[in-house]
Amino acid sequence: MKEVILDCFGEACPVPLVKAEKAISTLEIGDVLIVQIDHSCAMKNVPEWARAQGYNVEIEEVNDGEWEVFIEKNK
Amino acid sequence: MPREKVVAHYDVVIIGGGAGGLTAGIYCGRARLKTLLIEKSLVGGLATYTNEIENYPGFPEGTTGIGLMKLFESQAKKFGVEFKLTDVKSVDLNGEEKIVETFRNIYKAKVVIIASGGRPRTTGAANEEKYLFDKGISFCATCDAAANTDKTVVVIGSGDAAIEEGMFLAKFAKEVIVSVIHDEGKMDCNEIAKEAALNHPKMKFIWNSVVHAFEGDDHLEKVVLKNIKTDTLIPIDCDTCFEFIGYLPNTEIFKGKIDITKNGYVLVNENKETNVSGVYAVGDVTEKFLKQVATAVGDGAIAGFAAEKYIAESEIFEEQILTQDLTVSYVYNAVDADSRSYLPTVEQFELENNIKVNRIDVYKSTGLADRLGIDNFPSIAFIKDKKVIKIIVGLPEKSELIANM
């Protein structure tokens, strides 16, 4: 059960989503991927994609306009 | 072993952070209610998918969806509304205490306001699943227009969103091909947008068509349209396909718990109440005539105000009306002169019998009367052991009141 941070600050769509897809495929079940983003468009597609995969998702707004998307690879 | 969920208590939990939910939050926060707003991703809802908002009052120069919603959010935060960014897994709305469960938390609240909006409808055509999000099927021109500079894109739909977003895409793309289900020249959008689109040099229309299939290796390469009159297949090479064919309400978790139409929209009365007391719904998730930021704001204000009233009434009801000892409630409409002139009789009865009579004026709200099951005004209710034991309709003589003591 490890946590992996994926730094996507400064990156626009669809880069964060592509990176997140790649990163999650390398993780084990039970691991958590933390995607750091600051482009609001990524706030639309990254959580939506993760939920469509059936993963648990929770988001923290760490700063104004900066988010950490926690994706638990639960299956 | 999953971690045990953390339980937290609130006056109001709002599900959904679009224009309706945020406005409800502003009203609840300002009424000093402890309020939590749960949003599954980006605060601002559907409005954040629109680049330009030209018809929201107060912004004569127009504004952006994201910019406007950011202002709503700041205002809600100013009034102390707390935000949680996650999705709601389940709800239990029946009891006095409503339960809203997320992945890690259980929230208990006196009032729940449903503002969960909708999500884009998909075509259901073959292979659609394969290309959703970043693989070539998009629902957001603002997000993906720049990535389609000098490329060919297909737009599905002919409503306001489809045509306006299509014109926005035409600023970037080489060609915008619009699939319209109707006969030539007929579109669902407003006349001004239609005129502009039909005359746009980069926009091309394929009438009487629907999507038959999506094709491509890893990424979408081809959209196959079908003429619904002739069944002819029309393959179109493109880089991205944008679908703007309406929204589906997000009401799966409320099914069987509140009244929902067959299309999935929540039914509310003019006070935004659902059929379950203490549960309200606002904005695009409700069955309504016009879905706009401006109307969602109105809904949110009503629900926020109603929530405050409901909570105040609940407190009065439990502490003063529904008591163990014998109490009397006079339920009347203060607008009615006869009912008003009966008030001195009530006062006399109170003094002579050393009993407190609750005066319940239904002029502004029938909430307390509803809880007592009284819909005839004026009426007098006798309550003991937390139960209504007798209701007298009308304005009885004082002796009749005493006889019931």
XYZ file of C-alpha atoms in Angstrom:
480
model
C 0.000 0.000 0.000
C 2.092 2.900 -1.229
C 1.343 6.466 -2.276
C 2.801 7.781 -5.504
C 2.847 11.489 -6.309
C 2.486 12.547 -9.939
C 3.491 16.170 -10.473
C 1.414 17.673 -13.296
C 1.635 21.295 -12.168
C 1.801 23.601 -15.162
C 0.531 20.962 -17.558
C -2.579 21.431 -19.683
C -5.095 18.884 -20.983
C -4.784 16.164 -21.946
C -1.267 15.695 -20.484
C -2.314 15.095 -16.831
C -4.866 12.473 -17.890
C -2.424 10.642 -20.159
C 0.219 10.648 -17.415
C -2.281 9.486 -14.792
C -3.426 6.584 -16.982
C 0.164 5.496 -17.494
C 1.082 5.881 -13.813
C -1.897 3.937 -12.464
C -1.141 0.970 -14.703
C 2.189 0.517 -12.901
C 0.561 0.470 -9.426
C -0.626 -2.474 -7.351
C -4.176 -2.856 -6.018
C -4.502 -0.828 -2.822
C -1.957 1.786 -3.895
C -2.898 5.457 -4.090
C -1.934 7.788 -6.931
C -1.851 11.496 -6.082
C -2.106 13.638 -9.205
C -1.102 17.265 -8.638
C -2.807 19.611 -11.085
C -3.391 23.329 -11.536
C -5.329 23.439 -14.811
C -9.069 23.418 -14.208
C -9.713 21.377 -17.359
C -7.786 18.478 -15.792
C -10.157 18.728 -12.807
C -12.907 17.763 -15.225
C -11.380 14.788 -17.007
C -8.983 13.201 -14.471
C -11.561 12.525 -11.679
C -14.205 11.554 -14.244
C -11.898 9.060 -15.927
C -10.806 7.578 -12.577
C -14.392 7.114 -11.391
C -15.349 5.563 -14.726
C -12.617 2.972 -14.019
C -14.311 2.294 -10.673
C -11.551 3.781 -8.500
C -12.210 5.752 -5.312
C -11.468 9.434 -5.813
C -11.091 12.298 -3.365
C -9.702 15.758 -4.074
C -7.987 18.337 -1.895
C -7.676 21.954 -2.968
C -4.186 22.523 -1.605
C -3.989 26.135 -2.759
C -6.263 28.446 -4.684
C -6.396 26.766 -8.093
C -4.089 23.881 -7.131
C -5.477 20.446 -6.479
C -4.316 16.995 -5.440
C -6.473 14.209 -6.835
C -6.223 11.061 -4.694
C -6.998 7.960 -6.734
C -7.177 4.671 -4.862
C -6.572 1.705 -7.144
C -9.111 -0.470 -5.370
C -9.495 -3.043 -8.134
C -9.384 -3.698 6.369
C -11.055 -0.503 5.165
C -10.563 2.440 7.426
C -13.560 3.329 9.595
C -15.482 6.285 8.221
C -15.276 9.582 10.080
C -18.683 10.908 11.188
C -19.401 14.653 11.107
C -22.556 16.653 11.871
C -23.928 19.604 9.904
C -27.121 21.633 9.727
C -27.123 21.444 5.941
C -25.335 19.225 3.433
C -25.489 20.398 -0.175
C -24.746 17.773 -2.816
C -23.250 19.480 -5.868
C -21.234 22.667 -6.346
C -22.764 24.309 -9.418
C -24.605 27.628 -9.528
C -27.642 26.257 -7.618
C -25.667 24.500 -4.887
C -23.308 27.445 -4.378
C -26.200 29.909 -4.071
C -27.970 27.648 -1.568
C -24.638 27.590 0.283
C -24.419 31.393 0.318
C -27.930 31.652 1.808
C -27.376 28.877 4.381
C -23.952 30.213 5.374
C -25.298 33.720 5.774
C -28.129 32.349 7.953
C -25.336 30.988 10.197
C -26.161 27.371 9.454
C -23.241 24.940 9.622
C -23.073 24.043 5.961
C -21.073 21.538 3.943
C -20.992 21.500 0.161
C -19.862 18.262 -1.495
C -18.627 18.540 -5.083
C -17.269 15.562 -7.007
C -14.659 17.470 -9.010
C -14.401 21.098 -10.039
C -16.513 23.605 -8.108
C -18.738 25.509 -10.533
C -20.601 22.698 -12.246
C -21.787 22.803 -15.817
C -21.186 26.557 -16.126
C -17.434 25.878 -16.101
C -17.835 24.112 -19.451
C -19.089 27.307 -21.083
C -16.512 29.760 -22.267
C -18.735 32.797 -22.458
C -21.706 33.705 -20.314
C -23.413 36.721 -21.845
C -26.829 36.591 -20.202
C -26.087 36.430 -16.486
C -27.218 39.781 -15.069
C -24.588 42.089 -13.644
C -21.926 41.429 -16.268
C -22.678 43.701 -19.236
C -19.333 42.831 -20.823
C -19.999 39.102 -20.399
C -17.970 36.771 -18.234
C -16.446 33.301 -18.360
C -18.102 30.301 -16.748
C -15.053 29.523 -14.627
C -14.615 33.178 -13.627
C -18.245 33.603 -12.581
C -18.319 30.366 -10.596
C -15.081 31.296 -8.837
C -16.878 34.413 -7.553
C -19.823 32.292 -6.334
C -17.372 30.007 -4.536
C -15.517 32.887 -2.843
C -18.809 34.317 -1.644
C -19.912 30.967 -0.174
C -16.523 30.589 1.542
C -16.851 34.100 2.953
C -20.023 32.978 4.746
C -18.270 29.955 6.216
C -19.475 27.207 3.889
C -17.115 24.227 4.039
C -16.190 22.362 0.866
C -15.409 18.690 0.348
C -14.300 17.511 -3.082
C -15.448 13.931 -3.501
C -18.473 12.020 -4.778
C -21.442 10.904 -2.693
C -21.749 7.116 -2.554
C -25.150 6.807 -0.867
C -27.823 8.690 1.051
C -30.443 7.864 3.668
C -33.011 10.661 3.709
C -35.927 9.243 5.665
C -35.289 10.107 9.290
C -35.098 13.483 10.987
C -31.360 13.041 10.638
C -30.289 12.655 7.016
C -27.209 10.589 6.214
C -24.844 11.322 3.329
C -21.992 8.907 2.804
C -18.787 9.464 0.826
C -15.759 7.279 0.280
C -14.214 8.210 3.642
C -16.905 10.053 5.618
C -20.433 9.860 6.967
C -22.165 13.219 7.195
C -25.294 13.645 9.311
C -27.474 16.666 8.600
C -30.868 18.166 9.391
C -31.357 19.236 5.782
C -30.038 17.914 2.476
C -30.115 20.071 -0.659
C -29.677 18.099 -3.873
C -27.875 20.161 -6.520
C -26.213 17.327 -8.371
C -26.937 18.609 -11.893
C -26.353 16.357 -14.865
C -23.678 14.915 -17.081
C -23.319 14.805 -20.843
C -25.541 12.336 -22.648
C -23.651 9.980 -24.940
C -24.800 8.652 -28.311
C -24.650 4.972 -27.413
C -23.100 4.240 -30.829
C -20.730 1.305 -31.381
C -17.249 1.551 -29.767
C -18.074 4.840 -28.048
C -16.674 3.620 -24.708
C -13.260 3.030 -26.287
C -12.660 6.669 -27.172
C -14.210 8.611 -24.285
C -12.286 11.414 -22.547
C -8.821 11.790 -24.048
C -9.134 9.195 -26.818
C -11.030 11.368 -29.252
C -14.555 11.873 -27.883
C -14.935 15.109 -25.955
C -17.752 17.005 -24.248
C -15.825 20.208 -23.679
C -14.794 22.531 -26.487
C -13.117 24.881 -24.022
C -10.904 22.017 -22.891
C -9.954 20.548 -26.240
C -10.297 23.265 -28.892
C -6.646 24.339 -28.869
C -5.462 20.742 -29.283
C -7.496 20.620 -32.512
C -5.846 23.563 -34.255
C -5.914 22.975 -38.047
C -7.624 19.613 -37.596
C -11.005 18.245 -38.628
C -13.582 17.828 -35.896
C -17.103 16.440 -35.834
C -19.833 17.962 -33.669
C -22.917 15.908 -32.775
C -26.084 17.897 -32.067
C -27.777 21.124 -33.102
C -28.868 22.730 -29.808
C -27.476 26.003 -28.468
C -24.514 24.276 -26.836
C -23.639 22.289 -29.968
C -23.743 25.259 -32.327
C -22.101 27.804 -30.035
C -19.328 25.397 -29.089
C -19.055 24.422 -32.766
C -18.436 28.046 -33.708
C -15.850 28.307 -30.941
C -14.122 25.198 -32.321
C -14.141 26.763 -35.799
C -11.727 29.407 -34.498
C -9.136 26.635 -34.141
C -10.069 23.719 -36.369
C -9.615 23.494 -40.112
C -13.142 22.182 -40.543
C -16.135 21.589 -38.259
C -18.592 18.973 -39.491
C -21.922 19.062 -37.665
C -24.185 16.022 -37.561
C -27.839 17.139 -37.276
C -30.664 14.645 -36.770
C -33.269 16.915 -38.421
C -34.118 17.766 -42.041
C -31.973 20.288 -43.867
C -32.176 23.762 -42.335
C -33.860 22.622 -39.102
C -31.832 23.002 -35.905
C -32.614 23.063 -32.179
C -30.558 26.179 -31.426
C -31.686 29.810 -31.393
C -32.172 31.594 -34.748
C -29.184 33.930 -34.369
C -26.753 31.072 -33.737
C -28.311 29.090 -36.586
C -27.904 31.943 -39.064
C -24.276 32.505 -38.074
C -23.449 28.796 -38.214
C -25.041 28.221 -41.620
C -23.013 31.108 -43.067
C -19.754 30.104 -41.383
C -17.160 29.170 -44.009
C -15.580 26.431 -41.854
C -18.815 24.729 -40.794
C -20.402 21.959 -42.788
C -23.678 20.179 -41.986
C -24.774 16.599 -42.489
C -28.554 16.512 -42.152
C -30.786 13.603 -41.069
C -27.801 11.901 -39.489
C -26.920 10.079 -36.276
C -23.701 8.370 -35.164
C -23.518 4.755 -36.205
C -20.010 3.881 -34.955
C -16.638 5.201 -33.851
C -13.467 3.716 -35.381
C -9.713 3.964 -34.880
C -6.739 2.068 -33.466
C -5.743 3.654 -30.207
C -7.292 7.055 -30.792
C -10.440 7.977 -32.689
C -9.801 8.233 -36.425
C -13.208 7.994 -37.990
C -16.825 8.753 -37.107
C -19.325 6.750 -39.128
C -22.618 8.635 -39.443
C -25.832 7.114 -40.713
C -28.546 8.847 -42.706
C -31.728 7.950 -40.834
C -33.863 8.226 -43.958
C -31.780 6.167 -46.360
C -29.671 4.097 -43.903
C -26.596 5.134 -45.918
C -23.381 5.067 -43.886
C -21.217 8.202 -44.091
C -17.629 7.688 -42.811
C -15.817 10.894 -41.835
C -12.111 11.076 -40.995
C -11.600 13.305 -37.982
C -9.366 13.949 -34.991
C -11.939 14.634 -32.309
C -15.685 14.184 -32.036
C -17.552 16.588 -29.746
C -20.902 15.399 -28.412
C -23.439 18.038 -27.354
C -26.713 16.137 -27.204
C -28.024 17.159 -23.824
C -27.564 16.134 -20.246
C -28.709 13.313 -18.014
C -29.628 14.193 -14.424
C -27.357 12.733 -11.738
C -30.019 11.031 -9.655
C -28.982 7.350 -9.530
C -28.280 7.457 -5.780
C -31.692 9.047 -5.064
C -33.797 6.489 -6.941
C -36.517 5.015 -4.727
C -35.721 7.565 -2.019
C -37.433 10.665 -3.399
C -39.922 11.280 -6.220
C -38.184 11.325 -9.600
C -39.694 11.634 -13.103
C -39.293 8.829 -15.623
C -36.481 10.839 -17.235
C -34.669 10.963 -13.905
C -35.365 14.557 -12.838
C -36.243 15.366 -9.215
C -39.774 16.669 -8.609
C -39.991 19.732 -6.363
C -42.695 22.217 -5.390
C -42.265 25.985 -5.707
C -40.345 26.037 -2.411
C -37.893 23.505 -3.908
C -39.034 20.827 -1.428
C -39.034 17.209 -2.556
C -41.655 14.775 -1.254
C -39.350 13.982 1.698
C -39.385 16.604 4.445
C -36.035 18.299 4.979
C -34.847 17.379 1.482
C -34.713 20.063 -1.213
C -33.486 20.065 -4.810
C -32.288 22.896 -7.060
C -30.927 23.606 -10.523
C -30.538 21.295 -13.503
C -31.305 18.126 -11.540
C -34.918 19.257 -11.055
C -37.804 19.057 -13.483
C -38.026 22.652 -14.678
C -38.781 24.884 -17.648
C -35.462 26.681 -18.099
C -32.016 25.431 -17.116
C -29.696 28.430 -16.806
C -27.252 29.879 -14.276
C -29.806 32.626 -13.562
C -32.601 30.153 -12.750
C -30.323 27.871 -10.717
C -29.399 30.909 -8.607
C -33.088 31.579 -7.929
C -33.644 27.936 -6.964
C -30.639 28.002 -4.635
C -31.841 31.137 -2.857
C -35.285 29.610 -2.273
C -33.889 26.308 -0.985
C -31.349 28.042 1.271
C -34.096 30.187 2.779
C -36.456 27.197 3.096
C -33.730 25.147 4.803
C -33.253 27.836 7.436
C -37.015 28.011 8.070
C -37.319 24.220 8.248
C -34.525 23.932 10.815
C -35.945 26.761 12.945
C -39.391 25.149 12.820
C -37.983 21.759 13.772
C -36.451 23.265 16.879
C -39.656 25.029 17.914
C -41.696 21.925 17.180
C -39.561 19.656 19.297
C -38.902 22.023 22.172
C -42.220 23.820 22.530
C -45.017 22.066 20.725
C -44.539 18.334 20.789
C -44.018 17.963 24.530
C -44.687 15.340 27.181
C -47.054 17.490 29.224
C -50.369 18.767 27.939
C -49.933 21.775 25.636
C -52.324 23.664 23.405
C -51.562 25.158 19.984
C -53.670 27.783 18.268
C -53.080 27.438 14.515
C -54.353 30.480 12.615
C -53.725 32.807 9.721
C -52.954 36.311 10.993
C -54.380 37.790 7.790
C -57.857 36.623 8.862
C -59.571 39.248 11.066
C -61.783 36.752 12.948
C -58.759 34.641 13.795
C -56.948 37.728 15.082
C -59.850 38.843 17.256
C -59.849 35.397 18.892
C -56.364 36.018 20.311
C -57.634 37.731 23.535
C -59.811 34.643 24.204
C -56.681 32.517 23.850
C -54.845 34.736 26.294
C -57.666 34.579 28.842
C -57.834 30.813 28.582
C -54.069 30.702 29.101
C -54.184 32.807 32.285
C -57.207 31.147 33.825
C -55.921 27.620 33.292
C -52.237 28.300 33.850
C -51.278 26.666 30.557
C -49.090 27.832 27.688
C -50.769 28.141 24.290
C -48.478 28.157 21.236
C -49.670 30.614 18.657
C -48.816 29.240 15.213
C -49.291 31.758 12.421
C -49.496 29.986 9.055
C -49.361 33.191 6.989
C -45.721 32.767 5.938
C -45.298 29.033 6.323
C -47.566 26.093 6.989
C -44.564 23.987 8.070
C -45.570 23.644 11.729
C -49.236 23.098 10.859
C -48.161 20.349 8.412
C -46.225 18.635 11.164
C -49.338 18.659 13.346
C -51.395 17.338 10.431
C -53.604 20.444 10.410
C -54.771 21.887 7.097
C -57.903 23.705 8.286
C -57.353 27.164 9.750
C -58.110 28.289 12.385
C -57.786 25.155 14.515
C -56.852 24.331 18.060
C -54.747 21.284 18.832
C -54.300 19.566 22.198
C -51.017 17.668 22.559
C -49.937 15.235 25.248
C -47.216 12.575 25.430
C -45.860 13.962 22.123
C -49.097 13.127 20.345
C -51.960 15.253 19.019
C -54.911 14.044 21.107
C -57.619 16.411 19.857
C -58.143 18.986 17.119
C -60.993 21.506 17.226
C -61.579 23.219 13.873
C -62.871 26.797 14.011
C -63.080 29.247 16.913
C -64.746 27.476 19.836
C -66.215 29.074 22.974
C -63.791 29.206 25.873
C -65.924 26.658 27.740
C -65.308 24.109 24.976
C -61.575 24.610 25.356
C -61.786 24.088 29.107
C -63.843 20.930 28.597
C -60.882 19.401 26.777
C -58.414 20.037 29.581
